[in-house]
PDB file of C-alpha atoms in Angstrom:
ATOM      1  CA  MET A   1     -37.439  42.841  28.945  1.00  0.00           C
ATOM      2  CA  LYS A   2     -37.821  44.043  32.625  1.00  0.00           C
ATOM      3  CA  ILE A   3     -39.608  46.092  35.070  1.00  0.00           C
ATOM      4  CA  ILE A   4     -37.663  48.845  36.175  1.00  0.00           C
ATOM      5  CA  GLU A   5     -39.909  51.378  37.395  1.00  0.00           C
ATOM      6  CA  GLN A   6     -43.483  51.074  38.716  1.00  0.00           C
ATOM      7  CA  SER A   7     -46.374  53.222  39.557  1.00  0.00           C
ATOM      8  CA  SER A   8     -49.810  54.044  39.234  1.00  0.00           C
ATOM      9  CA  ASP A   9     -49.215  56.434  36.447  1.00  0.00           C
ATOM     10  CA  ARG A  10     -46.045  55.331  35.347  1.00  0.00           C
ATOM     11  CA  LEU A  11     -44.639  52.460  33.930  1.00  0.00           C
ATOM     12  CA  VAL A  12     -41.279  51.681  32.521  1.00  0.00           C
ATOM     13  CA  VAL A  13     -40.157  48.472  30.949  1.00  0.00           C
ATOM     14  CA  ARG A  14     -36.332  48.300  29.691  1.00  0.00           C
ATOM     15  CA  HIS A  15     -35.174  45.830  27.302  1.00  0.00           C
ATOM     16  CA  VAL A  16     -31.257  45.278  27.266  1.00  0.00           C
ATOM     17  CA  PRO A  17     -30.602  42.297  24.599  1.00  0.00           C
ATOM     18  CA  TRP A  18     -26.316  42.088  27.034  1.00  0.00           C
ATOM     19  CA  PHE A  19     -25.331  38.468  25.484  1.00  0.00           C
ATOM     20  CA  LEU A  20     -26.800  38.972  21.734  1.00  0.00           C
ATOM     21  CA  GLY A  21     -24.737  42.698  21.766  1.00  0.00           C
ATOM     22  CA  GLY A  22     -21.803  41.752  23.304  1.00  0.00           C
ATOM     23  CA  PHE A  23     -20.963  38.385  21.632  1.00  0.00           C
ATOM     24  CA  LEU A  24     -21.807  40.443  18.354  1.00  0.00           C
ATOM     25  CA  THR A  25     -19.441  43.668  19.348  1.00  0.00           C
ATOM     26  CA  LEU A  26     -16.734  40.975  20.388  1.00  0.00           C
ATOM     27  CA  MET A  27     -16.347  38.981  17.174  1.00  0.00           C
ATOM     28  CA  GLY A  28     -16.872  42.018  14.651  1.00  0.00           C
ATOM     29  CA  VAL A  29     -13.950  43.849  17.298  1.00  0.00           C
ATOM     30  CA  ALA A  30     -12.090  40.906  17.430  1.00  0.00           C
ATOM     31  CA  ALA A  31     -12.047  40.231  13.249  1.00  0.00           C
ATOM     32  CA  LEU A  32     -11.256  43.887  12.948  1.00  0.00           C
ATOM     33  CA  TYR A  33      -8.521  44.037  14.993  1.00  0.00           C
ATOM     34  CA  ALA A  34      -7.111  41.091  13.046  1.00  0.00           C
ATOM     35  CA  ALA A  35      -7.098  42.924   9.883  1.00  0.00           C
ATOM     36  CA  ILE A  36      -6.065  45.877  10.764  1.00  0.00           C
ATOM     37  CA  PHE A  37      -3.229  44.720  13.222  1.00  0.00           C
ATOM     38  CA  LYS A  38      -2.139  41.239  11.843  1.00  0.00           C
ATOM     39  CA  PRO A  39      -2.361  40.872   8.635  1.00  0.00           C
ATOM     40  CA  GLU A  40       0.351  38.362   7.891  1.00  0.00           C
ATOM     41  CA  THR A  41      -1.629  35.665   9.701  1.00  0.00           C
ATOM     42  CA  PHE A  42      -3.585  35.335   7.513  1.00  0.00           C
ATOM     43  CA  THR A  43      -2.926  32.464   4.332  1.00  0.00           C
ATOM     44  CA  SER A  44      -4.530  33.827   1.488  1.00  0.00           C
ATOM     45  CA  THR A  45      -6.198  36.538  -0.582  1.00  0.00           C
ATOM     46  CA  ALA A  46      -9.916  34.937   0.191  1.00  0.00           C
ATOM     47  CA  GLU A  47      -8.882  35.371   3.958  1.00  0.00           C
ATOM     48  CA  ALA A  48      -8.017  38.747   4.034  1.00  0.00           C
ATOM     49  CA  VAL A  49     -11.161  39.826   2.717  1.00  0.00           C
ATOM     50  CA  LEU A  50     -13.403  37.555   4.200  1.00  0.00           C
ATOM     51  CA  VAL A  51     -12.221  38.179   7.752  1.00  0.00           C
ATOM     52  CA  PRO A  52     -12.697  42.527   7.913  1.00  0.00           C
ATOM     53  CA  VAL A  53     -15.865  41.370   6.046  1.00  0.00           C
ATOM     54  CA  LEU A  54     -17.524  39.198   8.770  1.00  0.00           C
ATOM     55  CA  GLY A  55     -16.000  42.085  11.094  1.00  0.00           C
ATOM     56  CA  VAL A  56     -18.106  44.667   9.760  1.00  0.00           C
ATOM     57  CA  GLY A  57     -21.208  42.072   9.298  1.00  0.00           C
ATOM     58  CA  ALA A  58     -21.326  41.280  12.166  1.00  0.00           C
ATOM     59  CA  LEU A  59     -20.930  45.029  13.686  1.00  0.00           C
ATOM     60  CA  ALA A  60     -23.698  45.639  11.897  1.00  0.00           C
ATOM     61  CA  GLY A  61     -25.833  42.714  13.110  1.00  0.00           C
ATOM     62  CA  ALA A  62     -25.437  44.141  16.368  1.00  0.00           C
ATOM     63  CA  TRP A  63     -26.702  47.377  15.487  1.00  0.00           C
ATOM     64  CA  TRP A  64     -29.412  46.088  13.959  1.00  0.00           C
ATOM     65  CA  PHE A  65     -30.389  43.448  16.385  1.00  0.00           C
ATOM     66  CA  ALA A  66     -29.568  44.322  19.748  1.00  0.00           C
ATOM     67  CA  PRO A  67     -30.991  47.983  20.622  1.00  0.00           C
ATOM     68  CA  VAL A  68     -31.815  48.971  24.389  1.00  0.00           C
ATOM     69  CA  VAL A  69     -35.147  49.112  24.233  1.00  0.00           C
ATOM     70  CA  THR A  70     -36.985  51.481  26.802  1.00  0.00           C
ATOM     71  CA  LEU A  71     -41.092  51.025  27.153  1.00  0.00           C
ATOM     72  CA  THR A  72     -42.426  54.081  29.018  1.00  0.00           C
ATOM     73  CA  PHE A  73     -46.523  54.484  30.000  1.00  0.00           C
ATOM     74  CA  ASP A  74     -47.237  57.431  31.261  1.00  0.00           C
ATOM     75  CA  ARG A  75     -51.283  57.334  32.478  1.00  0.00           C
ATOM     76  CA  SER A  76     -50.563  61.586  33.579  1.00  0.00           C
ATOM     77  CA  GLY A  77     -49.286  62.034  30.400  1.00  0.00           C
ATOM     78  CA  GLY A  78     -51.600  60.165  28.177  1.00  0.00           C
ATOM     79  CA  ALA A  79     -48.830  59.073  26.059  1.00  0.00           C
ATOM     80  CA  VAL A  80     -46.658  55.632  25.443  1.00  0.00           C
ATOM     81  CA  ALA A  81     -43.544  55.842  24.418  1.00  0.00           C
ATOM     82  CA  PHE A  82     -41.395  53.354  23.096  1.00  0.00           C
ATOM     83  CA  ARG A  83     -37.784  54.555  22.121  1.00  0.00           C
ATOM     84  CA  GLU A  84     -35.118  52.425  20.422  1.00  0.00           C
ATOM     85  CA  THR A  85     -31.634  53.208  21.227  1.00  0.00           C
ATOM     86  CA  ARG A  86     -28.900  52.733  18.689  1.00  0.00           C
ATOM     87  CA  LEU A  87     -25.545  54.175  18.547  1.00  0.00           C
ATOM     88  CA  PHE A  88     -25.679  57.133  16.724  1.00  0.00           C
ATOM     89  CA  ARG A  89     -29.823  56.318  15.761  1.00  0.00           C
ATOM     90  CA  PRO A  90     -31.828  56.531  18.669  1.00  0.00           C
ATOM     91  CA  GLY A  91     -35.885  56.285  17.824  1.00  0.00           C
ATOM     92  CA  THR A  92     -38.831  57.040  19.751  1.00  0.00           C
ATOM     93  CA  ARG A  93     -42.300  57.168  18.820  1.00  0.00           C
ATOM     94  CA  ALA A  94     -45.179  57.689  20.844  1.00  0.00           C
ATOM     95  CA  PHE A  95     -48.805  56.094  20.937  1.00  0.00           C
ATOM     96  CA  ASP A  96     -51.679  58.009  22.682  1.00  0.00           C
ATOM     97  CA  TYR A  97     -52.295  55.886  25.185  1.00  0.00           C
ATOM     98  CA  SER A  98     -56.294  55.519  24.866  1.00  0.00           C
ATOM     99  CA  LYS A  99     -55.602  53.729  22.193  1.00  0.00           C
ATOM    100  CA  VAL A 100     -53.197  51.380  23.722  1.00  0.00           C
ATOM    101  CA  GLU A 101     -55.422  48.016  24.695  1.00  0.00           C
ATOM    102  CA  ARG A 102     -52.798  45.645  25.774  1.00  0.00           C
ATOM    103  CA  VAL A 103     -49.495  44.166  25.408  1.00  0.00           C
ATOM    104  CA  GLN A 104     -49.645  40.369  23.390  1.00  0.00           C
ATOM    105  CA  LEU A 105     -47.007  38.076  22.652  1.00  0.00           C
ATOM    106  CA  GLN A 106     -46.375  37.329  19.515  1.00  0.00           C
ATOM    107  CA  SER A 107     -44.710  33.346  18.496  1.00  0.00           C
ATOM    108  CA  HIS A 108     -42.871  31.791  16.041  1.00  0.00           C
ATOM    109  CA  TRP A 109     -41.751  28.030  15.656  1.00  0.00           C
ATOM    110  CA  SER A 110     -37.841  27.185  15.225  1.00  0.00           C
ATOM    111  CA  ASP A 111     -36.794  23.696  15.066  1.00  0.00           C
ATOM    112  CA  GLY A 112     -39.364  22.282  17.364  1.00  0.00           C
ATOM    113  CA  SER A 113     -38.902  25.360  19.599  1.00  0.00           C
ATOM    114  CA  ARG A 114     -41.112  27.777  20.317  1.00  0.00           C
ATOM    115  CA  LEU A 115     -39.720  31.904  20.571  1.00  0.00           C
ATOM    116  CA  THR A 116     -41.865  34.761  21.430  1.00  0.00           C
ATOM    117  CA  ARG A 117     -41.578  38.294  21.621  1.00  0.00           C
ATOM    118  CA  LEU A 118     -43.775  41.174  23.112  1.00  0.00           C
ATOM    119  CA  ALA A 119     -45.426  42.978  21.101  1.00  0.00           C
ATOM    120  CA  LEU A 120     -47.669  46.037  21.655  1.00  0.00           C
ATOM    121  CA  ARG A 121     -51.617  45.891  20.456  1.00  0.00           C
ATOM    122  CA  THR A 122     -53.086  49.231  19.604  1.00  0.00           C
ATOM    123  CA  SER A 123     -56.075  50.213  17.834  1.00  0.00           C
ATOM    124  CA  SER A 124     -54.214  50.767  14.319  1.00  0.00           C
ATOM    125  CA  GLY A 125     -52.411  47.548  14.813  1.00  0.00           C
ATOM    126  CA  VAL A 126     -49.658  45.900  16.391  1.00  0.00           C
ATOM    127  CA  VAL A 127     -46.414  47.056  17.226  1.00  0.00           C
ATOM    128  CA  PRO A 128     -43.425  44.861  18.212  1.00  0.00           C
ATOM    129  CA  LEU A 129     -41.979  45.988  20.974  1.00  0.00           C
ATOM    130  CA  GLU A 130     -38.258  43.325  20.118  1.00  0.00           C
ATOM    131  CA  THR A 131     -36.259  42.925  17.096  1.00  0.00           C
ATOM    132  CA  GLY A 132     -36.257  38.986  17.279  1.00  0.00           C
ATOM    133  CA  TYR A 133     -37.912  36.069  18.700  1.00  0.00           C
ATOM    134  CA  THR A 134     -36.323  34.906  21.945  1.00  0.00           C
ATOM    135  CA  SER A 135     -36.691  31.527  24.120  1.00  0.00           C
ATOM    136  CA  ALA A 136     -36.694  33.601  27.439  1.00  0.00           C
ATOM    137  CA  ASP A 137     -40.218  33.891  29.131  1.00  0.00           C
ATOM    138  CA  ARG A 138     -42.535  36.861  28.515  1.00  0.00           C
ATOM    139  CA  GLU A 139     -45.175  35.947  29.958  1.00  0.00           C
ATOM    140  CA  PRO A 140     -44.393  37.579  33.507  1.00  0.00           C
ATOM    141  CA  VAL A 141     -43.928  40.379  31.832  1.00  0.00           C
ATOM    142  CA  MET A 142     -46.882  40.890  29.660  1.00  0.00           C
ATOM    143  CA  LYS A 143     -48.858  40.143  32.340  1.00  0.00           C
ATOM    144  CA  ALA A 144     -47.709  42.282  34.931  1.00  0.00           C
ATOM    145  CA  ILE A 145     -47.975  45.397  31.945  1.00  0.00           C
ATOM    146  CA  ASN A 146     -51.380  44.475  31.410  1.00  0.00           C
ATOM    147  CA  ALA A 147     -52.519  44.322  34.638  1.00  0.00           C
ATOM    148  CA  TRP A 148     -50.363  47.955  35.038  1.00  0.00           C
ATOM    149  CA  LEU A 149     -53.078  48.952  31.805  1.00  0.00           C
ATOM    150  CA  ALA A 150     -56.642  47.498  33.418  1.00  0.00           C
ATOM    151  CA  GLY A 151     -55.080  49.463  36.638  1.00  0.00           C
ATOM    152  CA  GLU A 152     -54.957  46.668  39.059  1.00  0.00           C
ATOM    153  CA  LYS A 153     -52.384  46.810  42.298  1.00  0.00           C
ATOM    154  CA  GLN A 154     -49.366  44.904  41.835  1.00  0.00           C
ATOM    155  CA  GLU A 155     -47.857  43.078  45.541  1.00  0.00           C
ATOM    156  CA  GLY A 156     -44.159  41.938  46.304  1.00  0.00           C
ATOM    157  CA  PRO A 157     -41.809  42.295  43.559  1.00  0.00           C
ATOM    158  CA  SER A 158     -42.437  42.618  40.040  1.00  0.00           C
ATOM    159  CA  PRO A 159     -42.871  39.465  38.063  1.00  0.00           C
ATOM    160  CA  SER A 160     -39.691  40.062  36.218  1.00  0.00           C
ATOM    161  CA  ARG A 161     -37.552  39.904  39.001  1.00  0.00           C
ATOM    162  CA  GLU A 162     -38.846  36.887  40.940  1.00  0.00           C
ATOM    163  CA  PRO A 163     -37.424  33.299  40.496  1.00  0.00           C
ATOM    164  CA  THR A 164     -39.231  30.908  38.374  1.00  0.00           C
ATOM    165  CA  VAL A 165     -40.071  28.297  39.947  1.00  0.00           C
ATOM    166  CA  ARG A 166     -40.722  25.129  37.500  1.00  0.00           C
ATOM    167  CA  ARG A 167     -42.506  21.355  39.366  1.00  0.00           C
TER     168      ARG A 167
END
């Protein structure tokens, strides 16, 4: 997730899963291309059935697990808009700005690795802002959003654009 717009009254954060969405789409299109235009390359009936099924499954996975997410905090309008854009199905949910408490990290452990995603905490519950968990560092973005929600002034470039230095 990256902060793409930040002012005193408006904050816009966007997540575009290029790698996951691109990989699944490429694999799905390649499998369907092979099934439609190169059926003679299959050596068995099972292969001829499995390849198009995998192609459709990869495209469905890209559609379901890789939407473009845009989160817009509008202090002056008193609303928070959460938009998930998928092919043929954009979806928007709105929250009352006064009910937003903060953004938090949700964690999941997988094979000894800590995976995280951002979630919006409101007075009525927690709303995940990403469909899946990732090993990417979400803490700088979370801190920047929470600082903006608290009304703190940020100086310099947004934390999502600064290089990470590990010592």
